CSV table of C-alpha atoms in Angstrom, one decimal:
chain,number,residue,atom,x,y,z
T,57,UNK,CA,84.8,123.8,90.4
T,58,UNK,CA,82.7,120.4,91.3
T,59,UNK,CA,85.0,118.7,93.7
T,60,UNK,CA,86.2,115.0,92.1
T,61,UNK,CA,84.5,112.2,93.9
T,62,UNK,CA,84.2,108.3,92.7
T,63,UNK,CA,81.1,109.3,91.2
T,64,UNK,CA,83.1,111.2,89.3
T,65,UNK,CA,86.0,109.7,88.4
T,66,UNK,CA,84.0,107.0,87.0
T,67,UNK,CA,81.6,109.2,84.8
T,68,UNK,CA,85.2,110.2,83.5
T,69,UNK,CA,85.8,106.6,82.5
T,70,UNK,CA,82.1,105.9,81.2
T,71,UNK,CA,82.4,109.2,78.8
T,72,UNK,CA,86.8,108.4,77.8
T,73,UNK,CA,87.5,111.4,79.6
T,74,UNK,CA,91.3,110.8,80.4
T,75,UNK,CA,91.9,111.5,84.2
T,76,UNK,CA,95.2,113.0,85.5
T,77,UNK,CA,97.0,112.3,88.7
T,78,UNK,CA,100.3,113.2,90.0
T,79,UNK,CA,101.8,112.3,93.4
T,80,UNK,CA,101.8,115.3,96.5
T,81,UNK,CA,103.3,115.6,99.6
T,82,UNK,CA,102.5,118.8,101.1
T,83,UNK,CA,100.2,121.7,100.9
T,84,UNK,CA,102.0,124.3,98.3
T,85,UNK,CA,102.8,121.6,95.5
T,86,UNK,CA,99.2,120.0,96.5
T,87,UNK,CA,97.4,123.6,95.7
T,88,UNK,CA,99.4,124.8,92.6
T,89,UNK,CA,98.7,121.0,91.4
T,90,UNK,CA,94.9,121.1,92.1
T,91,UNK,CA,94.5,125.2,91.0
T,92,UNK,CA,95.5,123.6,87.7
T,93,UNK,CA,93.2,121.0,87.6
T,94,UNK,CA,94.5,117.7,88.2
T,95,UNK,CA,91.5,114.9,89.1
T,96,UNK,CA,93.4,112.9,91.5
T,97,UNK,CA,96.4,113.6,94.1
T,98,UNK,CA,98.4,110.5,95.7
T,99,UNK,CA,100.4,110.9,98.8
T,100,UNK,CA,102.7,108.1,97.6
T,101,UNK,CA,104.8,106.0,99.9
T,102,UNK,CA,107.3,107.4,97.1
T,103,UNK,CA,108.3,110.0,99.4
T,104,UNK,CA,110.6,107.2,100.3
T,105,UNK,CA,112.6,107.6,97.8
T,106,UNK,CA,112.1,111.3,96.3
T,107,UNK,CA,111.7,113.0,99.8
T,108,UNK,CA,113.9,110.8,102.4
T,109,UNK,CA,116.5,109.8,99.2
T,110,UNK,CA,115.9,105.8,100.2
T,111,UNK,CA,116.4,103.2,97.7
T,112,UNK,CA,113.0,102.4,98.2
T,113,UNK,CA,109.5,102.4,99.4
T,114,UNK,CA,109.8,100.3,102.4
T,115,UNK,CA,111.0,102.8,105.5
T,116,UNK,CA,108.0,104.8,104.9
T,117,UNK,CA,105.5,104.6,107.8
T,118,UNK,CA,102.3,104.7,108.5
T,119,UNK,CA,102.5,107.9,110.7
T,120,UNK,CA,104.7,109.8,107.4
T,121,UNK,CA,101.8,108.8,104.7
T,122,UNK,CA,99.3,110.3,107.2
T,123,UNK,CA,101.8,113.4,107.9
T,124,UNK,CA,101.9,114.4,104.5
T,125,UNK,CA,97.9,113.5,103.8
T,126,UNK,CA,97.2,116.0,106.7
T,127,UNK,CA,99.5,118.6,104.5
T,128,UNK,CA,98.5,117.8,100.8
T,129,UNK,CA,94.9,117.8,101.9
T,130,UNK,CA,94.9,121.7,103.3
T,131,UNK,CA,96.0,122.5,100.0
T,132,UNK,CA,93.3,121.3,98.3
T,133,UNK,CA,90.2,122.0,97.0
T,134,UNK,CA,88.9,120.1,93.9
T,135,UNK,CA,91.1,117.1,93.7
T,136,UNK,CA,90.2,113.9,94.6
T,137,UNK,CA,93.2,112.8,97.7
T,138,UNK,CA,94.4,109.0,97.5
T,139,UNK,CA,97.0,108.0,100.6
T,140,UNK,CA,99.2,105.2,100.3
T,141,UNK,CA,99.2,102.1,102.8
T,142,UNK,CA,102.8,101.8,103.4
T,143,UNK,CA,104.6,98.7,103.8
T,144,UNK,CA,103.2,95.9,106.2
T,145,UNK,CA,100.9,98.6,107.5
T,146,UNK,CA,97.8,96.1,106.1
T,147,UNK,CA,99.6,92.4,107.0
T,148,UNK,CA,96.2,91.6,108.3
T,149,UNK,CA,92.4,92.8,108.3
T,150,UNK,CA,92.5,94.3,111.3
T,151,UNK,CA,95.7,96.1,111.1
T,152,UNK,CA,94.7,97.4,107.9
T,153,UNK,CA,91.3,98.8,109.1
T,154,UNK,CA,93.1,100.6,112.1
T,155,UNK,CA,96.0,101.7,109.5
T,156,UNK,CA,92.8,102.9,106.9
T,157,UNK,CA,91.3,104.6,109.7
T,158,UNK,CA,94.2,107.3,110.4
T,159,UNK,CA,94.9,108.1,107.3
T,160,UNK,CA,91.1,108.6,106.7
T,161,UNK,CA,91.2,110.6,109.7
T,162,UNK,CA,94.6,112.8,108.1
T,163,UNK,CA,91.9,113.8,104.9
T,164,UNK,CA,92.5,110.7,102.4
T,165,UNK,CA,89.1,110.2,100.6
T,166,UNK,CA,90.4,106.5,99.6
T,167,UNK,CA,93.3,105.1,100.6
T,168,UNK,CA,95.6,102.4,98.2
T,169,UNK,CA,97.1,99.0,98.3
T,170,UNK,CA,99.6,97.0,96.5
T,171,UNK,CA,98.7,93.4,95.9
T,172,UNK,CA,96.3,90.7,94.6
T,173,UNK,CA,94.3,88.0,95.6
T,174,UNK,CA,95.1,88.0,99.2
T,175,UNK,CA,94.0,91.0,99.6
T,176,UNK,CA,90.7,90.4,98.3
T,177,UNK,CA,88.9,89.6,102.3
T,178,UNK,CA,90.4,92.8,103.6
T,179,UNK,CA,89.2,94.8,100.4
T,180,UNK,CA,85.6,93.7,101.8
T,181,UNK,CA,86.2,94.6,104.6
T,182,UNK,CA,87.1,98.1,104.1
T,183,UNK,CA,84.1,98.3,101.9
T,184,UNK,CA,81.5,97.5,104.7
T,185,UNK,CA,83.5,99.9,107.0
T,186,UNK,CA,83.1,102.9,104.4
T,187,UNK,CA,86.8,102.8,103.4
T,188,UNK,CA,87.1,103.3,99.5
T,189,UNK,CA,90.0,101.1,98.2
T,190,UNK,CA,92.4,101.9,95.3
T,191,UNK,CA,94.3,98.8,94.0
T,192,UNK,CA,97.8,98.2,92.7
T,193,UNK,CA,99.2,95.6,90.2
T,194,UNK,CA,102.3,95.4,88.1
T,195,UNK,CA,105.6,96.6,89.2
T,196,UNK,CA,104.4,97.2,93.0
T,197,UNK,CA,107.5,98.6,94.6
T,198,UNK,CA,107.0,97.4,98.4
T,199,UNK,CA,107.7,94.0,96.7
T,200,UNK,CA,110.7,95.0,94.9
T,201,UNK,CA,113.4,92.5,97.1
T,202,UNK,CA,110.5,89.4,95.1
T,203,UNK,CA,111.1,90.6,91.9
T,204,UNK,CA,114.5,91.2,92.6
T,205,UNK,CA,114.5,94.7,91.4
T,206,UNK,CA,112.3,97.2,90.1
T,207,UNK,CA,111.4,95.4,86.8
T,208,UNK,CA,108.4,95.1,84.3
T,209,UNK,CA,105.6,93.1,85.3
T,210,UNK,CA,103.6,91.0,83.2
T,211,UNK,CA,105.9,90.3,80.0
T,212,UNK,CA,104.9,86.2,79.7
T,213,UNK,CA,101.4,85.0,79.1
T,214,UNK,CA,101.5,83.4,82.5
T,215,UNK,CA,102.3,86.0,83.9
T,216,UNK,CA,100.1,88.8,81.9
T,217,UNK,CA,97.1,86.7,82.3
T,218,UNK,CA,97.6,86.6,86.4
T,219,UNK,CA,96.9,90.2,86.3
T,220,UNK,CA,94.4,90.2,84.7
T,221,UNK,CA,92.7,87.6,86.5
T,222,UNK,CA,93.4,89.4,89.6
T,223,UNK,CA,92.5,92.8,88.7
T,224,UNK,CA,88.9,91.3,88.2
T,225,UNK,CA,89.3,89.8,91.7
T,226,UNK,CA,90.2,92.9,93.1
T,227,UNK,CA,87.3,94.9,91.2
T,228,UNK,CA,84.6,91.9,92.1
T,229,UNK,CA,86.4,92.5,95.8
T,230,UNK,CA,85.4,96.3,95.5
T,231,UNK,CA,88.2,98.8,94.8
T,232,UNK,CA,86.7,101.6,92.6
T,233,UNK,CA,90.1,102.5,91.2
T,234,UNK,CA,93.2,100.5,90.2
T,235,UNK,CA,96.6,101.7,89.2
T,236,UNK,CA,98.9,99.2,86.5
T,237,UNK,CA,102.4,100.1,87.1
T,238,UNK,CA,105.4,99.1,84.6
T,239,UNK,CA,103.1,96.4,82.7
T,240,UNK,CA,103.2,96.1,78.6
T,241,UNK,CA,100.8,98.6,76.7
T,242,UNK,CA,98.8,95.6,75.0
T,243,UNK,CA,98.2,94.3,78.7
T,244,UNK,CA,97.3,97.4,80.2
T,245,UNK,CA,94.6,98.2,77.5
T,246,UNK,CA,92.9,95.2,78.1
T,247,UNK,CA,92.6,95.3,81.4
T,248,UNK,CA,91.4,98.4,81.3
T,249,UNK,CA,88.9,97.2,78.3
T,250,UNK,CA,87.9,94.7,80.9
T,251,UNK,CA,87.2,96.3,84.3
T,252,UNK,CA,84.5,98.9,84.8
T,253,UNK,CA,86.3,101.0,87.5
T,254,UNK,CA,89.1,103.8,86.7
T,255,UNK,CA,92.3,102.5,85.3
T,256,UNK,CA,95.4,104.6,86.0
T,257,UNK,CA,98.6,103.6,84.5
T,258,UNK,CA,102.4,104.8,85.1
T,259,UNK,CA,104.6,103.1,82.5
T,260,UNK,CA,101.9,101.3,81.2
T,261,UNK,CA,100.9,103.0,77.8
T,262,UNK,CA,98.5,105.5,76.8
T,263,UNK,CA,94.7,103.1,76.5
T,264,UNK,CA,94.2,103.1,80.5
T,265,UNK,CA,91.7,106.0,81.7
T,266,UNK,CA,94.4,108.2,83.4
T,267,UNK,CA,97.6,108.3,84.3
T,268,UNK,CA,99.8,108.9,87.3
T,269,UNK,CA,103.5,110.3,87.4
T,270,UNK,CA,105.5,110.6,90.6
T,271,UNK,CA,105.7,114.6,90.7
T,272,UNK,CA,109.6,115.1,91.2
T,273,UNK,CA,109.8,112.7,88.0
T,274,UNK,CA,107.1,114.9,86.2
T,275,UNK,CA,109.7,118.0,87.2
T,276,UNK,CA,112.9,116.3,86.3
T,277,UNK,CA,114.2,116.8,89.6
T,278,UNK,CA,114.5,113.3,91.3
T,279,UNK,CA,117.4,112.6,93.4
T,280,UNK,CA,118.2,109.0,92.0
T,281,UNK,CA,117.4,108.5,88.5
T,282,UNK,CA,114.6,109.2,85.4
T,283,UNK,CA,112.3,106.2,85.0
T,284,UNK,CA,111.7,105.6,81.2
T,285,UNK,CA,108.0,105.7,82.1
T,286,UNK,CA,108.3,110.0,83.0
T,287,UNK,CA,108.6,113.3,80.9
T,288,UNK,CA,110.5,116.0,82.0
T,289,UNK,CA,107.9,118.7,81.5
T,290,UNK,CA,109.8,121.7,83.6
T,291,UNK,CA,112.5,121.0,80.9
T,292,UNK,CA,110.5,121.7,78.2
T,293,UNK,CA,108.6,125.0,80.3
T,294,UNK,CA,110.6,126.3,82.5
T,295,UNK,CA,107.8,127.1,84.2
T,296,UNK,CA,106.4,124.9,86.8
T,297,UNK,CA,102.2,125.7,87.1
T,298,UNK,CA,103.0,125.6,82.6
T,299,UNK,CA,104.5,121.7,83.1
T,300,UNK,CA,101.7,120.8,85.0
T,301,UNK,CA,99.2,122.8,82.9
T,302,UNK,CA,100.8,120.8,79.6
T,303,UNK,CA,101.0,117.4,81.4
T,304,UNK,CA,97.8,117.3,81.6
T,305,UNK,CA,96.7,118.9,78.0
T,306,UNK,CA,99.0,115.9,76.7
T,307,UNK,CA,97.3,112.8,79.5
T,308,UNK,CA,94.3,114.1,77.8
T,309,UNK,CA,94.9,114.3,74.2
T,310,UNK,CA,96.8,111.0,74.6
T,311,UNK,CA,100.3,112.3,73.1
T,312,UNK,CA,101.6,111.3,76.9
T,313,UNK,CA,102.5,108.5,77.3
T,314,UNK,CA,104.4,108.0,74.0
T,315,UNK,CA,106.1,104.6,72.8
T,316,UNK,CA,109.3,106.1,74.0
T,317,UNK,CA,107.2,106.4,77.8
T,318,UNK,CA,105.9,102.5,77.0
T,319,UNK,CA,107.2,99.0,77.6
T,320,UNK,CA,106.2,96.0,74.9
C-alpha cells in the first residue's frame, strides 16, 4: 500500500474521497490502526487527558508529544503521522521552529497548531524551513481557561464568520491541512466548501473531507467522560481491529458523524 503523503491527502479531497484519522500514542495501537487503513494518525496533546488522566491538554510537553511520535511512528507503515505542538511550545517563531524541529526529528511528517491569525508569520515560516503545518480552529482545547470551558465554537455570526475568515488566513499562510473542532455542521461545510486544503472535522458534522476521533473515545474507554461528538464502536464490535475497520467504512459512506454526533 502507497504510503499517504500531502499529495495525497489532497487528491483525496479533489476526488470526495473521505479521509479517516484517529489519534495514537504508541506503536501497537499505531500498527493495528494503520494495518487497517486509516490515512492519517495524530499524536494528540490528548494524551493529557486520556493517558496522564488531566483535566486537560495543557501539562503535556514538548519532550511527551515527541516520546510518543518516536513510538506511533515505528508502528507504522502507510499512514500519514501528524504530532501535536503542545501548549506554549510555539509562543514565538523561533521557539516554534526549534519545537517543529524535534518532533520532525521523533518521525512527524507535519506537525499541528491551535490558533488563528497570529499564527499566520510563524506558519511561513515553517513553510520556508520544510515544516508542513496542520491548523486548528473551533473548540481548541489549550485555550479552554478563554472560553471558559470546553464549549462549541462558532454558534453567532460574529463569531462563525471569524473562522472562517481565519481559516482562509491560515490556508493563504500555508497549512495543507486544517482540523474544525466542536463548530456547527452548516459552518463546518462551508469552510470546507471554501478552502482547497484537507478539512478534518471532530464534532463538526459529516460535509468536511475527513474526520478525526480521539482513539480511547472511538473505543469507549476514556477515563473522564463521552464527548457527544464520538461513537462507541468497540460497543457495537466487541472486537477492536472490527471497530476500527467499521469506523472507517462509516467516515466514508458518511453515516458517521450522524446528527446525534453534530452540533447546530
Amino acid at each position: 500500500m502507497k504510503k499517504v503523503t500531502t499529495s495525497s491527502l489532497l487528491k483525496m479531497k479533489q476526488e470526495s474521497t473521505k479521509i479517516t484519522a484517529l489519534t495514537a500514542y504508541d506503536a501497537s495501537f499505531a500498527k493495528l490502526f494503520d494495518e487497517q487503513g486509516i490515512d492519517v494518525l495524530l499524536i494528540g496533546d490528548s494524551l493529557g487527558m486520556v493517558l496522564k488522566g488531566d483535566d486537560d491538554t495543557l501539562t503535556v510537553s514538548l519532550e511527551d508529544i515527541a516520546y510518543h511520535t518516536r513510538s506511533v511512528r515505528k508502528g507504522v507503515e502507510r499512514a500519514f503521522v501528524v504530532a501535536d505542538m503542545p501548549f506554549m511550545s510555539y509562543s514565538t517563531p523561533e521557539q516554534t521552529y526549534l519545537s517543529a524541529a524535534q518532533l520532525m526529528r521523533a518521525g512527524a511528517s507535519m506537525v499541528k497548531v491551535e490558533g488563528g491569525s497570529w499564527l499566520l508569520d510563524t506558519i511561513k515560516g515553517l513553510n520556508e524551513r520544510s515544516v508542513p503545518v496542520c491548523g486548528h480552529l473551533g473548540l481548541t482545547p489549550q485555550s479552554v481557561h478563554v472560553f471558559g470551558g470546553f464549549k462549541v465554537q462558532g454558534r453567532d455570526d460574529l463569531q462563525a464568520e471569524r473562522i472562517l475568515e481565519q481559516a482562509k488566513e491560515l490556508e493563504q499562510a500555508g497549512i495543507q491541512l486544517l482540523v474544525l473542532e466542536c463548530i456547527p455542521s452548516d459552518l463546518a461545510a462551508k469552510i470546507s466548501q471554501s478552502l482547497s486544503i484537507p478539512v478534518i472535522g471532530i464534532g463538526a458534522g459529516a460535509q468536511t473531507d475527513g474526520q478525526i476521533l480521539v482513539m480511547h473515545d472511538m473505543f469507549g474507554i476514556s477515563a473522564n467522560y463521552m464527548p457527544k461528538f464520538s461513537k462507541n464502536y468497540l460497543q457495537q464490535t466487541n472486537n477492536m481491529r472490527e471497530a476500527v475497520s467499521q469506523y472507517i467504512q462509516e467516515v466514508q459512506d458518511g453515516s458517521f458523524p450522524s446528527d446525534e454526533h453534530s452540533f447546530n
